[in-house]
Tab-separated table of C-alpha atoms in Angstrom:
chain	number	residue	atom	x	y	z
A	1	UNK	CA	0.190	-0.119	0.070
A	2	UNK	CA	2.774	2.193	0.724
A	3	UNK	CA	4.150	2.022	-2.648
A	4	UNK	CA	0.857	2.939	-4.530
A	5	UNK	CA	1.009	6.237	-1.842
A	6	UNK	CA	4.150	6.861	-3.018
A	7	UNK	CA	2.938	6.772	-6.741
A	8	UNK	CA	-0.203	8.322	-6.182
A	9	UNK	CA	1.245	10.921	-4.261
A	10	UNK	CA	4.014	12.106	-6.670
A	11	UNK	CA	3.714	15.464	-8.383
A	12	UNK	CA	1.259	15.767	-11.231
A	13	UNK	CA	3.785	17.385	-13.923
A	14	UNK	CA	7.114	17.053	-14.612
A	15	UNK	CA	7.433	21.090	-13.822
A	16	UNK	CA	6.492	20.332	-10.462
A	17	UNK	CA	9.306	17.972	-10.060
A	18	UNK	CA	11.571	20.637	-11.455
A	19	UNK	CA	11.638	19.714	-15.147
A	20	UNK	CA	13.319	22.570	-17.495
A	21	UNK	CA	10.352	24.564	-19.532
A	22	UNK	CA	11.040	22.505	-22.703
A	23	UNK	CA	11.578	19.303	-21.294
A	24	UNK	CA	7.902	19.980	-19.325
A	25	UNK	CA	6.174	20.275	-22.657
A	26	UNK	CA	7.545	17.087	-24.197
A	27	UNK	CA	6.886	15.428	-20.949
A	28	UNK	CA	3.500	16.398	-20.602
A	29	UNK	CA	3.040	15.271	-24.554
A	30	UNK	CA	4.259	11.979	-23.415
A	31	UNK	CA	2.041	11.717	-20.565
A	32	UNK	CA	-0.990	12.253	-22.711
A	33	UNK	CA	0.057	9.821	-25.277
A	34	UNK	CA	0.268	7.357	-22.093
A	35	UNK	CA	-2.819	8.244	-21.192
A	36	UNK	CA	-4.288	7.524	-24.457
A	37	UNK	CA	-2.638	4.206	-24.889
A	38	UNK	CA	-4.151	3.075	-21.505
A	39	UNK	CA	-7.444	4.256	-22.389
A	40	UNK	CA	-7.567	2.361	-25.612
A	41	UNK	CA	-6.211	-0.692	-24.266
A	42	UNK	CA	-9.104	-0.283	-21.805
A	43	UNK	CA	-11.484	-0.081	-24.283
A	44	UNK	CA	-10.154	-2.597	-26.427
A	45	UNK	CA	-10.151	-5.577	-23.668
A	46	UNK	CA	-13.508	-4.114	-22.256
A	47	UNK	CA	-15.241	-4.306	-26.035
A	48	UNK	CA	-13.847	-8.025	-26.701
A	49	UNK	CA	-15.121	-9.072	-23.463
A	50	UNK	CA	-18.476	-7.241	-23.565
A	51	UNK	CA	-18.757	-8.438	-26.974
A	52	UNK	CA	-17.779	-12.091	-26.427
A	53	UNK	CA	-19.980	-12.496	-23.224
A	54	UNK	CA	-23.485	-11.343	-25.263
A	55	UNK	CA	-22.063	-13.836	-28.092
A	56	UNK	CA	-21.814	-16.687	-25.338
A	57	UNK	CA	-25.175	-15.533	-23.868
A	58	UNK	CA	-27.055	-15.730	-27.031
A	59	UNK	CA	-25.192	-19.034	-28.251
A	60	UNK	CA	-23.675	-20.844	-25.337
A	61	UNK	CA	-26.231	-20.910	-22.353
A	62	UNK	CA	-28.442	-23.551	-21.707
A	63	UNK	CA	-26.332	-25.872	-24.289
A	64	UNK	CA	-23.905	-28.345	-24.079
A	65	UNK	CA	-20.257	-27.169	-24.170
A	66	UNK	CA	-18.071	-26.760	-26.811
A	67	UNK	CA	-14.665	-28.704	-27.272
A	68	UNK	CA	-12.134	-26.895	-28.981
A	69	UNK	CA	-9.037	-28.861	-28.075
A	70	UNK	CA	-10.997	-32.748	-27.301
A	71	UNK	CA	-12.027	-32.119	-22.998
A	72	UNK	CA	-8.844	-30.092	-22.718
A	73	UNK	CA	-10.528	-26.474	-23.500
A	74	UNK	CA	-14.162	-26.260	-24.033
A	75	UNK	CA	-16.587	-23.405	-24.297
A	76	UNK	CA	-19.239	-23.813	-21.530
A	77	UNK	CA	-21.057	-20.677	-19.928
A	78	UNK	CA	-21.504	-20.386	-16.614
A	79	UNK	CA	-22.494	-17.663	-14.032
A	80	UNK	CA	-19.754	-17.051	-11.306
A	81	UNK	CA	-21.515	-14.521	-8.618
A	82	UNK	CA	-18.101	-15.451	-6.491
A	83	UNK	CA	-14.416	-14.328	-7.047
A	84	UNK	CA	-11.854	-16.713	-8.764
A	85	UNK	CA	-12.491	-20.464	-8.991
A	86	UNK	CA	-15.945	-19.597	-7.897
A	87	UNK	CA	-14.874	-18.841	-4.102
A	88	UNK	CA	-16.894	-15.953	-2.276
A	89	UNK	CA	-20.424	-15.813	-3.716
A	90	UNK	CA	-21.335	-14.438	-0.583
A	91	UNK	CA	-19.499	-11.347	-1.082
A	92	UNK	CA	-20.614	-10.291	-4.946
A	93	UNK	CA	-21.190	-6.716	-2.992
A	94	UNK	CA	-17.578	-6.932	-1.712
A	95	UNK	CA	-16.091	-8.024	-5.382
A	96	UNK	CA	-18.240	-5.284	-6.711
A	97	UNK	CA	-16.349	-2.288	-4.870
A	98	UNK	CA	-12.854	-4.022	-4.831
A	99	UNK	CA	-13.515	-3.370	-9.032
A	100	UNK	CA	-14.958	0.073	-8.414
A	101	UNK	CA	-12.089	0.929	-6.496
A	102	UNK	CA	-9.431	-0.519	-8.444
A	103	UNK	CA	-11.152	1.643	-11.449
A	104	UNK	CA	-10.612	4.840	-9.175
A	105	UNK	CA	-7.265	4.066	-8.455
A	106	UNK	CA	-6.219	3.802	-12.092
A	107	UNK	CA	-7.955	6.795	-12.764
A	108	UNK	CA	-5.769	8.580	-10.433
A	109	UNK	CA	-2.439	6.913	-11.617
A	110	UNK	CA	-3.262	7.858	-14.975
A	111	UNK	CA	-2.513	11.538	-14.269
A	112	UNK	CA	1.279	10.695	-13.631
A	113	UNK	CA	1.701	8.206	-16.369
A	114	UNK	CA	4.631	8.667	-18.469
A	115	UNK	CA	5.663	4.948	-19.028
A	116	UNK	CA	3.967	2.877	-22.007
A	117	UNK	CA	4.489	-0.575	-20.330
A	118	UNK	CA	2.474	0.848	-17.430
A	119	UNK	CA	-0.133	2.554	-19.946
A	120	UNK	CA	-0.433	-0.882	-21.457
A	121	UNK	CA	-0.842	-2.949	-17.989
A	122	UNK	CA	-3.413	-0.460	-16.225
A	123	UNK	CA	-5.249	-0.395	-19.262
A	124	UNK	CA	-5.945	-4.245	-19.340
A	125	UNK	CA	-6.307	-4.046	-15.728
A	126	UNK	CA	-9.205	-1.082	-16.258
A	127	UNK	CA	-10.587	-2.829	-19.192
A	128	UNK	CA	-10.861	-6.472	-17.082
A	129	UNK	CA	-12.221	-4.854	-13.890
A	130	UNK	CA	-15.080	-2.748	-16.069
A	131	UNK	CA	-15.868	-5.732	-18.134
A	132	UNK	CA	-16.601	-7.860	-14.795
A	133	UNK	CA	-18.057	-4.569	-13.140
A	134	UNK	CA	-20.359	-4.239	-15.731
A	135	UNK	CA	-21.976	-7.815	-15.005
A	136	UNK	CA	-22.080	-7.258	-11.429
A	137	UNK	CA	-24.284	-4.123	-11.891
A	138	UNK	CA	-26.110	-5.105	-14.727
A	139	UNK	CA	-26.631	-9.491	-14.428
A	140	UNK	CA	-29.001	-11.279	-12.586
A	141	UNK	CA	-30.064	-11.732	-9.712
A	142	UNK	CA	-29.481	-7.482	-9.452
A	143	UNK	CA	-27.649	-4.296	-9.234
A	144	UNK	CA	-23.957	-5.224	-7.299
A	145	UNK	CA	-24.897	-9.124	-7.062
A	146	UNK	CA	-24.762	-9.673	-10.601
A	147	UNK	CA	-22.778	-13.269	-11.362
A	148	UNK	CA	-20.020	-12.832	-14.269
A	149	UNK	CA	-20.502	-14.644	-17.337
A	150	UNK	CA	-17.395	-17.309	-17.695
A	151	UNK	CA	-16.958	-19.406	-20.545
A	152	UNK	CA	-13.048	-20.465	-21.250
A	153	UNK	CA	-12.722	-24.053	-19.645
A	154	UNK	CA	-9.529	-25.353	-19.466
A	155	UNK	CA	-9.497	-29.191	-17.809
A	156	UNK	CA	-8.401	-29.509	-14.339
A	157	UNK	CA	-8.848	-25.376	-14.158
A	158	UNK	CA	-11.465	-22.693	-13.171
A	159	UNK	CA	-13.769	-21.841	-16.201
A	160	UNK	CA	-12.896	-17.764	-16.615
A	161	UNK	CA	-13.570	-14.581	-19.597
A	162	UNK	CA	-11.570	-12.526	-21.335
A	163	UNK	CA	-11.659	-9.714	-18.512
A	164	UNK	CA	-10.304	-12.454	-16.031
A	165	UNK	CA	-7.368	-12.771	-18.965
A	166	UNK	CA	-6.964	-9.212	-19.174
A	167	UNK	CA	-6.195	-8.354	-15.536
A	168	UNK	CA	-4.221	-11.610	-14.977
A	169	UNK	CA	-1.795	-10.363	-18.134
A	170	UNK	CA	-2.138	-6.636	-16.362
A	171	UNK	CA	-1.234	-7.645	-12.767
A	172	UNK	CA	1.797	-10.141	-14.662
A	173	UNK	CA	2.913	-6.724	-16.479
A	174	UNK	CA	3.297	-4.826	-13.799
A	175	UNK	CA	4.660	-7.315	-11.438
A	176	UNK	CA	7.542	-7.446	-13.703
A	177	UNK	CA	7.793	-3.699	-14.478
A	178	UNK	CA	8.311	-3.357	-10.138
A	179	UNK	CA	10.903	-6.205	-10.523
A	180	UNK	CA	12.464	-4.321	-13.117
A	181	UNK	CA	12.009	-0.885	-10.883
A	182	UNK	CA	10.338	0.771	-13.394
A	183	UNK	CA	7.833	3.313	-12.213
A	184	UNK	CA	4.340	4.649	-13.764
A	185	UNK	CA	6.218	7.714	-14.169
A	186	UNK	CA	8.735	6.343	-16.477
A	187	UNK	CA	11.449	6.378	-13.414
A	188	UNK	CA	13.906	3.884	-12.748
A	189	UNK	CA	14.477	3.309	-9.026
A	190	UNK	CA	17.186	0.546	-7.970
A	191	UNK	CA	15.676	-2.238	-5.020
């Protein structure tokens, strides 16, 4: 949590951090492009998730699973009121609040974003969080209690969706960036 507060608490603009005026203008322009990348990646991930879930609900729900690679990979529509692996079905409202909080934190981080890899990672997280939040808000049984549509079913693994995939990929990228010492503002720090 201290790391997030350190990142969120940084100056809003490079000039506030003591940058030269010409560098300041270039940094602001670069920052705007990174924010555009973040929101483009988020919109793409969100759209893919939303479209895939619409197709699954229309064509696969209440039907037999479709085998993609024998019984190793199937498409099977399920509704998941819980978190990953179906745990915590009684806490759907809490998962909704967590997803909303993630979206707010990413929106705050966007103001200070000067790193392309971080823009991609946060875009994946944002798109995935929006995808699952949309299900929790608008799917039955009701607002804040909606069940997420999952449909990718590997053998001996949990059934998941494209929003989950985006969240996991974004999370892995963030861990890798953190290990490399790259901050969202583009600075590199050592250990």
